């Protein structure tokens, strides 16, 4: 695993950020991060800011796997942008909002609802701290599964309530603090898992290129997944999902110690104690 970890870090360093940032001078509103948005994917709010006279919100459209504009990836709303944040939710008919920050201190706002009511789900994931990385992907994989399952239910409910048309887009609004780390990793993982599922039954076998997923994501949200540990975690999460879904051969499956992410080409237990201990330590030492 140590070799794989080293290779992943080297691969991450080789990834060039091919995203072109915004050059519009009027987009100078305060943000929690220095990351600029990509002009072609920037979200525009129909409600202009009452004080600064602009329609800018630090958010980008991001495509899912074979699903255009599945996500609105944004930073956590600031006190002065809360109204715009909730207007965005209403305007784009979002039925799910995902928060990856540990504190929920985002007050509500009066959206232009004209007396209408809509039901949405606000999912909050508290176990992933700022500048941290989950120890194991299992909980994140379950979270993504719950997210997609509930989205399907809420879309059906919205169609029945007639505030969403059949086949009309209802994006997932997702944010962390800056909108480039935890939330971007969730999106990249969702795309990767969907591609694994889609290609598993094909003659070519299950296929996913994590590098390509990250680069495409960066072309829609500048500086997405900027930390090597997040890049490594993304690989581990895809790997665990592939194992759980049996996307690899039975022989290889039986040679994997999923608990410690250690690949042993010999049968489990056939290696020496020192080899096993070395394998267990490699993830934490990387």
mmCIF file of C-alpha atoms in Angstrom:
data_model
loop_
_atom_site.group_PDB
_atom_site.id
_atom_site.type_symbol
_atom_site.label_atom_id
_atom_site.label_comp_id
_atom_site.label_asym_id
_atom_site.label_seq_id
_atom_site.Cartn_x
_atom_site.Cartn_y
_atom_site.Cartn_z
ATOM 1 C CA UNK A 1 0.000 0.000 0.000
ATOM 2 C CA UNK A 2 2.887 2.322 0.678
ATOM 3 C CA UNK A 3 3.880 2.055 -2.976
ATOM 4 C CA UNK A 4 0.329 2.830 -4.049
ATOM 5 C CA UNK A 5 0.196 5.795 -1.684
ATOM 6 C CA UNK A 6 3.467 7.141 -3.032
ATOM 7 C CA UNK A 7 2.254 6.695 -6.590
ATOM 8 C CA UNK A 8 -0.992 8.507 -5.812
ATOM 9 C CA UNK A 9 0.846 11.468 -4.310
ATOM 10 C CA UNK A 10 3.150 11.626 -7.312
ATOM 11 C CA UNK A 11 0.161 11.465 -9.642
ATOM 12 C CA UNK A 12 -1.511 14.273 -7.721
ATOM 13 C CA UNK A 13 1.536 16.502 -8.144
ATOM 14 C CA UNK A 14 1.399 15.883 -11.880
ATOM 15 C CA UNK A 15 -2.171 17.098 -12.147
ATOM 16 C CA UNK A 16 -2.196 20.540 -13.691
ATOM 17 C CA UNK A 17 -4.992 22.870 -12.803
ATOM 18 C CA UNK A 18 -6.310 23.618 -16.284
ATOM 19 C CA UNK A 19 -9.093 25.860 -15.042
ATOM 20 C CA UNK A 20 -9.295 29.412 -16.330
ATOM 21 C CA UNK A 21 -10.389 31.819 -13.639
ATOM 22 C CA UNK A 22 -12.765 34.697 -13.977
ATOM 23 C CA UNK A 23 -11.417 37.957 -15.324
ATOM 24 C CA UNK A 24 -14.522 40.062 -14.780
ATOM 25 C CA UNK A 25 -13.503 43.034 -12.685
ATOM 26 C CA UNK A 26 -16.932 43.583 -11.161
ATOM 27 C CA UNK A 27 -16.875 40.225 -9.382
ATOM 28 C CA UNK A 28 -15.130 41.519 -6.289
ATOM 29 C CA UNK A 29 -17.583 40.463 -3.626
ATOM 30 C CA UNK A 30 -16.039 39.125 -0.446
ATOM 31 C CA UNK A 31 -15.517 35.354 -0.313
ATOM 32 C CA UNK A 32 -14.291 33.010 2.363
ATOM 33 C CA UNK A 33 -11.591 31.783 -0.009
ATOM 34 C CA UNK A 34 -9.397 33.199 -2.739
ATOM 35 C CA UNK A 35 -10.605 30.713 -5.339
ATOM 36 C CA UNK A 36 -12.215 32.277 -8.370
ATOM 37 C CA UNK A 37 -15.106 30.801 -10.271
ATOM 38 C CA UNK A 38 -15.064 29.486 -13.810
ATOM 39 C CA UNK A 39 -16.938 31.913 -16.054
ATOM 40 C CA UNK A 40 -18.644 29.283 -18.192
ATOM 41 C CA UNK A 41 -19.973 27.419 -15.149
ATOM 42 C CA UNK A 42 -20.711 30.338 -12.837
ATOM 43 C CA UNK A 43 -24.119 30.479 -11.262
ATOM 44 C CA UNK A 44 -26.069 33.703 -11.791
ATOM 45 C CA UNK A 45 -28.770 34.644 -9.319
ATOM 46 C CA UNK A 46 -31.831 36.387 -10.709
ATOM 47 C CA UNK A 47 -32.043 38.411 -7.493
ATOM 48 C CA UNK A 48 -29.372 41.104 -7.551
ATOM 49 C CA UNK A 49 -27.533 41.992 -4.364
ATOM 50 C CA UNK A 50 -29.408 44.923 -2.780
ATOM 51 C CA UNK A 51 -26.248 46.734 -1.686
ATOM 52 C CA UNK A 52 -23.616 45.855 -4.269
ATOM 53 C CA UNK A 53 -25.801 45.664 -7.403
ATOM 54 C CA UNK A 54 -24.554 42.373 -8.806
ATOM 55 C CA UNK A 55 -25.948 38.898 -9.424
ATOM 56 C CA UNK A 56 -22.782 37.082 -8.374
ATOM 57 C CA UNK A 57 -22.716 34.257 -5.865
ATOM 58 C CA UNK A 58 -19.598 32.151 -5.350
ATOM 59 C CA UNK A 59 -21.104 29.001 -6.848
ATOM 60 C CA UNK A 60 -20.616 26.845 -9.923
ATOM 61 C CA UNK A 61 -22.635 24.369 -11.890
ATOM 62 C CA UNK A 62 -21.029 20.916 -11.820
ATOM 63 C CA UNK A 63 -22.075 17.958 -13.948
ATOM 64 C CA UNK A 64 -22.692 14.534 -12.477
ATOM 65 C CA UNK A 65 -21.981 11.317 -14.339
ATOM 66 C CA UNK A 66 -24.090 11.603 -17.492
ATOM 67 C CA UNK A 67 -26.283 14.121 -15.708
ATOM 68 C CA UNK A 68 -25.663 17.769 -16.653
ATOM 69 C CA UNK A 69 -25.816 20.272 -13.820
ATOM 70 C CA UNK A 70 -26.513 17.718 -11.126
ATOM 71 C CA UNK A 71 -24.766 19.881 -8.526
ATOM 72 C CA UNK A 72 -24.430 23.492 -7.488
ATOM 73 C CA UNK A 73 -21.071 23.608 -5.727
ATOM 74 C CA UNK A 74 -20.670 26.645 -3.521
ATOM 75 C CA UNK A 75 -18.955 28.059 -0.475
ATOM 76 C CA UNK A 76 -20.759 28.372 2.839
ATOM 77 C CA UNK A 77 -23.043 31.412 2.695
ATOM 78 C CA UNK A 78 -21.748 34.574 4.320
ATOM 79 C CA UNK A 79 -23.949 36.812 6.476
ATOM 80 C CA UNK A 80 -24.314 39.229 3.560
ATOM 81 C CA UNK A 81 -25.086 36.475 1.038
ATOM 82 C CA UNK A 82 -27.629 34.402 2.985
ATOM 83 C CA UNK A 83 -30.573 35.922 1.110
ATOM 84 C CA UNK A 84 -28.940 35.170 -2.225
ATOM 85 C CA UNK A 85 -28.120 31.646 -1.093
ATOM 86 C CA UNK A 86 -31.744 30.789 -0.327
ATOM 87 C CA UNK A 87 -32.987 32.603 -3.423
ATOM 88 C CA UNK A 88 -30.644 30.357 -5.395
ATOM 89 C CA UNK A 89 -32.182 27.282 -3.734
ATOM 90 C CA UNK A 90 -35.662 28.496 -4.664
ATOM 91 C CA UNK A 91 -34.777 29.698 -8.154
ATOM 92 C CA UNK A 92 -33.149 26.407 -9.192
ATOM 93 C CA UNK A 93 -35.783 24.223 -7.496
ATOM 94 C CA UNK A 94 -33.308 22.378 -5.315
ATOM 95 C CA UNK A 95 -34.819 19.679 -3.156
ATOM 96 C CA UNK A 96 -31.631 18.816 -1.254
ATOM 97 C CA UNK A 97 -29.008 21.026 0.389
ATOM 98 C CA UNK A 98 -25.846 19.335 1.664
ATOM 99 C CA UNK A 99 -23.637 20.972 4.279
ATOM 100 C CA UNK A 100 -20.191 19.525 4.964
ATOM 101 C CA UNK A 101 -19.283 21.979 7.723
ATOM 102 C CA UNK A 102 -19.413 21.159 11.420
ATOM 103 C CA UNK A 103 -21.521 24.100 12.535
ATOM 104 C CA UNK A 104 -24.947 25.013 11.247
ATOM 105 C CA UNK A 105 -25.261 28.734 11.738
ATOM 106 C CA UNK A 106 -26.955 29.733 8.507
ATOM 107 C CA UNK A 107 -30.124 31.704 9.235
ATOM 108 C CA UNK A 108 -33.135 31.411 7.009
ATOM 109 C CA UNK A 109 -34.144 34.097 4.574
ATOM 110 C CA UNK A 110 -37.271 35.297 2.833
ATOM 111 C CA UNK A 111 -37.193 33.961 -0.703
ATOM 112 C CA UNK A 112 -39.518 35.215 -3.397
ATOM 113 C CA UNK A 113 -41.963 32.377 -2.867
ATOM 114 C CA UNK A 114 -45.231 34.302 -3.307
ATOM 115 C CA UNK A 115 -46.837 32.231 -0.581
ATOM 116 C CA UNK A 116 -45.826 28.874 -2.070
ATOM 117 C CA UNK A 117 -44.332 26.095 -0.025
ATOM 118 C CA UNK A 118 -41.762 23.490 -0.933
ATOM 119 C CA UNK A 119 -40.265 20.667 1.010
ATOM 120 C CA UNK A 120 -36.513 20.187 0.920
ATOM 121 C CA UNK A 121 -34.018 18.097 2.833
ATOM 122 C CA UNK A 122 -31.006 19.676 4.538
ATOM 123 C CA UNK A 123 -28.337 17.011 5.027
ATOM 124 C CA UNK A 124 -25.463 17.875 7.349
ATOM 125 C CA UNK A 125 -22.324 15.779 7.737
ATOM 126 C CA UNK A 126 -20.499 16.670 10.945
ATOM 127 C CA UNK A 127 -17.865 13.934 11.188
ATOM 128 C CA UNK A 128 -15.550 15.422 8.552
ATOM 129 C CA UNK A 129 -13.705 18.305 10.163
ATOM 130 C CA UNK A 130 -12.060 21.259 8.472
ATOM 131 C CA UNK A 131 -8.595 20.351 7.156
ATOM 132 C CA UNK A 132 -9.192 16.724 8.124
ATOM 133 C CA UNK A 133 -9.670 13.527 6.162
ATOM 134 C CA UNK A 134 -11.980 10.640 7.081
ATOM 135 C CA UNK A 135 -10.125 7.627 8.430
ATOM 136 C CA UNK A 136 -12.242 5.231 6.397
ATOM 137 C CA UNK A 137 -14.563 5.741 3.434
ATOM 138 C CA UNK A 138 -17.421 3.556 4.701
ATOM 139 C CA UNK A 139 -19.479 6.345 6.287
ATOM 140 C CA UNK A 140 -18.980 8.628 3.283
ATOM 141 C CA UNK A 141 -20.103 5.882 0.911
ATOM 142 C CA UNK A 142 -23.261 5.389 2.978
ATOM 143 C CA UNK A 143 -23.826 9.153 3.040
ATOM 144 C CA UNK A 144 -23.655 9.391 -0.758
ATOM 145 C CA UNK A 145 -26.013 6.443 -1.099
ATOM 146 C CA UNK A 146 -28.521 8.099 1.255
ATOM 147 C CA UNK A 147 -28.136 11.389 -0.613
ATOM 148 C CA UNK A 148 -29.048 9.911 -3.990
ATOM 149 C CA UNK A 149 -31.830 7.748 -2.562
ATOM 150 C CA UNK A 150 -33.514 10.692 -0.837
ATOM 151 C CA UNK A 151 -33.090 12.894 -3.895
ATOM 152 C CA UNK A 152 -35.069 10.447 -6.009
ATOM 153 C CA UNK A 153 -37.859 10.364 -3.430
ATOM 154 C CA UNK A 154 -38.006 14.149 -3.094
ATOM 155 C CA UNK A 155 -38.035 14.682 -6.860
ATOM 156 C CA UNK A 156 -41.031 12.353 -7.154
ATOM 157 C CA UNK A 157 -42.717 14.232 -4.323
ATOM 158 C CA UNK A 158 -41.980 17.594 -5.970
ATOM 159 C CA UNK A 159 -43.452 16.405 -9.267
ATOM 160 C CA UNK A 160 -46.557 15.197 -7.449
ATOM 161 C CA UNK A 161 -46.813 18.591 -5.739
ATOM 162 C CA UNK A 162 -46.491 20.225 -9.189
ATOM 163 C CA UNK A 163 -43.667 22.603 -8.353
ATOM 164 C CA UNK A 164 -41.278 20.492 -10.433
ATOM 165 C CA UNK A 165 -42.022 19.295 -13.948
ATOM 166 C CA UNK A 166 -41.329 15.803 -15.233
ATOM 167 C CA UNK A 167 -37.655 15.534 -16.321
ATOM 168 C CA UNK A 168 -36.945 19.024 -14.966
ATOM 169 C CA UNK A 169 -33.604 19.446 -13.238
ATOM 170 C CA UNK A 170 -33.473 19.659 -9.452
ATOM 171 C CA UNK A 171 -29.793 20.082 -8.580
ATOM 172 C CA UNK A 172 -28.124 19.218 -5.305
ATOM 173 C CA UNK A 173 -26.684 22.302 -3.632
ATOM 174 C CA UNK A 174 -23.589 21.260 -1.715
ATOM 175 C CA UNK A 175 -21.082 23.326 0.213
ATOM 176 C CA UNK A 176 -18.264 23.116 2.702
ATOM 177 C CA UNK A 177 -16.364 26.190 3.864
ATOM 178 C CA UNK A 178 -14.726 27.217 0.589
ATOM 179 C CA UNK A 179 -16.546 24.839 -1.740
ATOM 180 C CA UNK A 180 -13.356 23.223 -3.015
ATOM 181 C CA UNK A 181 -12.395 20.516 -0.524
ATOM 182 C CA UNK A 182 -14.922 18.306 1.284
ATOM 183 C CA UNK A 183 -17.882 19.128 -0.941
ATOM 184 C CA UNK A 184 -15.799 18.763 -4.111
ATOM 185 C CA UNK A 185 -14.555 15.382 -2.917
ATOM 186 C CA UNK A 186 -18.140 14.200 -2.383
ATOM 187 C CA UNK A 187 -19.006 15.190 -5.955
ATOM 188 C CA UNK A 188 -15.912 13.511 -7.428
ATOM 189 C CA UNK A 189 -16.706 10.359 -5.492
ATOM 190 C CA UNK A 190 -20.337 10.365 -6.616
ATOM 191 C CA UNK A 191 -19.231 10.666 -10.247
ATOM 192 C CA UNK A 192 -16.677 7.875 -9.845
ATOM 193 C CA UNK A 193 -19.144 5.496 -8.191
ATOM 194 C CA UNK A 194 -21.796 6.130 -10.836
ATOM 195 C CA UNK A 195 -19.265 5.370 -13.553
ATOM 196 C CA UNK A 196 -18.204 2.160 -11.810
ATOM 197 C CA UNK A 197 -21.828 1.053 -11.601
ATOM 198 C CA UNK A 198 -22.458 1.924 -15.234
ATOM 199 C CA UNK A 199 -19.406 0.109 -16.609
ATOM 200 C CA UNK A 200 -19.438 -2.934 -14.307
ATOM 201 C CA UNK A 201 -21.597 -5.030 -16.627
ATOM 202 C CA UNK A 202 -19.801 -4.046 -19.821
ATOM 203 C CA UNK A 203 -17.420 -6.321 -21.673
ATOM 204 C CA UNK A 204 -14.544 -3.963 -20.894
ATOM 205 C CA UNK A 205 -15.229 -4.377 -17.187
ATOM 206 C CA UNK A 206 -15.607 -1.663 -14.527
ATOM 207 C CA UNK A 207 -13.671 1.459 -15.438
ATOM 208 C CA UNK A 208 -13.038 4.769 -13.715
ATOM 209 C CA UNK A 209 -10.221 7.286 -14.146
ATOM 210 C CA UNK A 210 -9.966 9.305 -10.948
ATOM 211 C CA UNK A 211 -7.451 11.711 -12.486
ATOM 212 C CA UNK A 212 -9.870 12.491 -15.297
ATOM 213 C CA UNK A 213 -12.726 12.995 -12.824
ATOM 214 C CA UNK A 214 -10.664 15.485 -10.815
ATOM 215 C CA UNK A 215 -9.502 17.394 -13.886
ATOM 216 C CA UNK A 216 -13.022 17.675 -15.267
ATOM 217 C CA UNK A 217 -14.228 18.860 -11.881
ATOM 218 C CA UNK A 218 -11.498 21.506 -11.757
ATOM 219 C CA UNK A 219 -12.628 22.741 -15.153
ATOM 220 C CA UNK A 220 -15.977 23.511 -13.544
ATOM 221 C CA UNK A 221 -14.822 24.597 -10.077
ATOM 222 C CA UNK A 222 -11.333 26.065 -9.820
ATOM 223 C CA UNK A 223 -8.935 24.399 -7.363
ATOM 224 C CA UNK A 224 -11.299 21.551 -6.510
ATOM 225 C CA UNK A 225 -9.689 18.786 -4.433
ATOM 226 C CA UNK A 226 -6.520 20.747 -3.874
ATOM 227 C CA UNK A 227 -5.033 18.608 -1.089
ATOM 228 C CA UNK A 228 -3.106 15.385 -1.768
ATOM 229 C CA UNK A 229 -4.704 13.642 1.211
ATOM 230 C CA UNK A 230 -8.160 14.240 -0.290
ATOM 231 C CA UNK A 231 -6.928 12.888 -3.602
ATOM 232 C CA UNK A 232 -5.636 9.771 -1.853
ATOM 233 C CA UNK A 233 -8.873 9.396 0.112
ATOM 234 C CA UNK A 234 -10.815 9.579 -3.143
ATOM 235 C CA UNK A 235 -8.819 6.648 -4.498
ATOM 236 C CA UNK A 236 -9.324 4.639 -1.312
ATOM 237 C CA UNK A 237 -13.060 5.293 -1.334
ATOM 238 C CA UNK A 238 -13.382 4.203 -4.969
ATOM 239 C CA UNK A 239 -11.306 1.142 -4.166
ATOM 240 C CA UNK A 240 -13.487 0.185 -1.198
ATOM 241 C CA UNK A 241 -16.651 0.635 -3.237
ATOM 242 C CA UNK A 242 -15.236 -1.532 -6.024
ATOM 243 C CA UNK A 243 -14.445 -4.254 -3.500
ATOM 244 C CA UNK A 244 -17.863 -4.105 -1.869
ATOM 245 C CA UNK A 245 -19.605 -4.221 -5.251
ATOM 246 C CA UNK A 246 -17.403 -7.099 -6.378
ATOM 247 C CA UNK A 247 -16.144 -5.117 -9.343
ATOM 248 C CA UNK A 248 -12.903 -7.098 -9.232
ATOM 249 C CA UNK A 249 -12.185 -10.776 -9.681
ATOM 250 C CA UNK A 250 -12.941 -13.253 -6.915
ATOM 251 C CA UNK A 251 -9.268 -14.188 -6.670
ATOM 252 C CA UNK A 252 -8.127 -10.616 -6.183
ATOM 253 C CA UNK A 253 -11.021 -9.938 -3.821
ATOM 254 C CA UNK A 254 -9.904 -12.714 -1.488
ATOM 255 C CA UNK A 255 -6.387 -11.285 -1.370
ATOM 256 C CA UNK A 256 -7.418 -7.854 -0.114
ATOM 257 C CA UNK A 257 -7.383 -6.784 3.523
ATOM 258 C CA UNK A 258 -10.001 -4.062 3.224
ATOM 259 C CA UNK A 259 -9.810 -3.183 6.904
ATOM 260 C CA UNK A 260 -6.310 -1.783 6.469
ATOM 261 C CA UNK A 261 -6.236 -1.142 2.708
ATOM 262 C CA UNK A 262 -3.368 -3.574 2.325
ATOM 263 C CA UNK A 263 -3.089 -5.738 -0.764
ATOM 264 C CA UNK A 264 -1.456 -9.093 -0.057
ATOM 265 C CA UNK A 265 -0.794 -11.177 -3.188
ATOM 266 C CA UNK A 266 -0.605 -14.243 -0.945
ATOM 267 C CA UNK A 267 -3.590 -15.755 0.802
ATOM 268 C CA UNK A 268 -4.652 -13.897 3.987
ATOM 269 C CA UNK A 269 -2.623 -15.139 6.920
ATOM 270 C CA UNK A 270 0.073 -16.733 4.797
ATOM 271 C CA UNK A 271 2.466 -13.820 5.147
ATOM 272 C CA UNK A 272 4.763 -13.250 8.099
ATOM 273 C CA UNK A 273 3.686 -11.269 11.131
ATOM 274 C CA UNK A 274 6.158 -8.527 10.263
ATOM 275 C CA UNK A 275 4.692 -8.227 6.780
ATOM 276 C CA UNK A 276 1.172 -7.993 8.168
ATOM 277 C CA UNK A 277 2.123 -5.382 10.743
ATOM 278 C CA UNK A 278 3.941 -3.404 8.068
ATOM 279 C CA UNK A 279 0.853 -3.519 5.901
ATOM 280 C CA UNK A 280 -1.363 -2.265 8.684
ATOM 281 C CA UNK A 281 0.873 0.677 9.472
ATOM 282 C CA UNK A 282 1.357 1.875 5.921
ATOM 283 C CA UNK A 283 -1.904 3.874 5.578
ATOM 284 C CA UNK A 284 -1.334 5.882 8.754
ATOM 285 C CA UNK A 285 2.315 6.468 7.996
ATOM 286 C CA UNK A 286 1.648 7.719 4.481
#
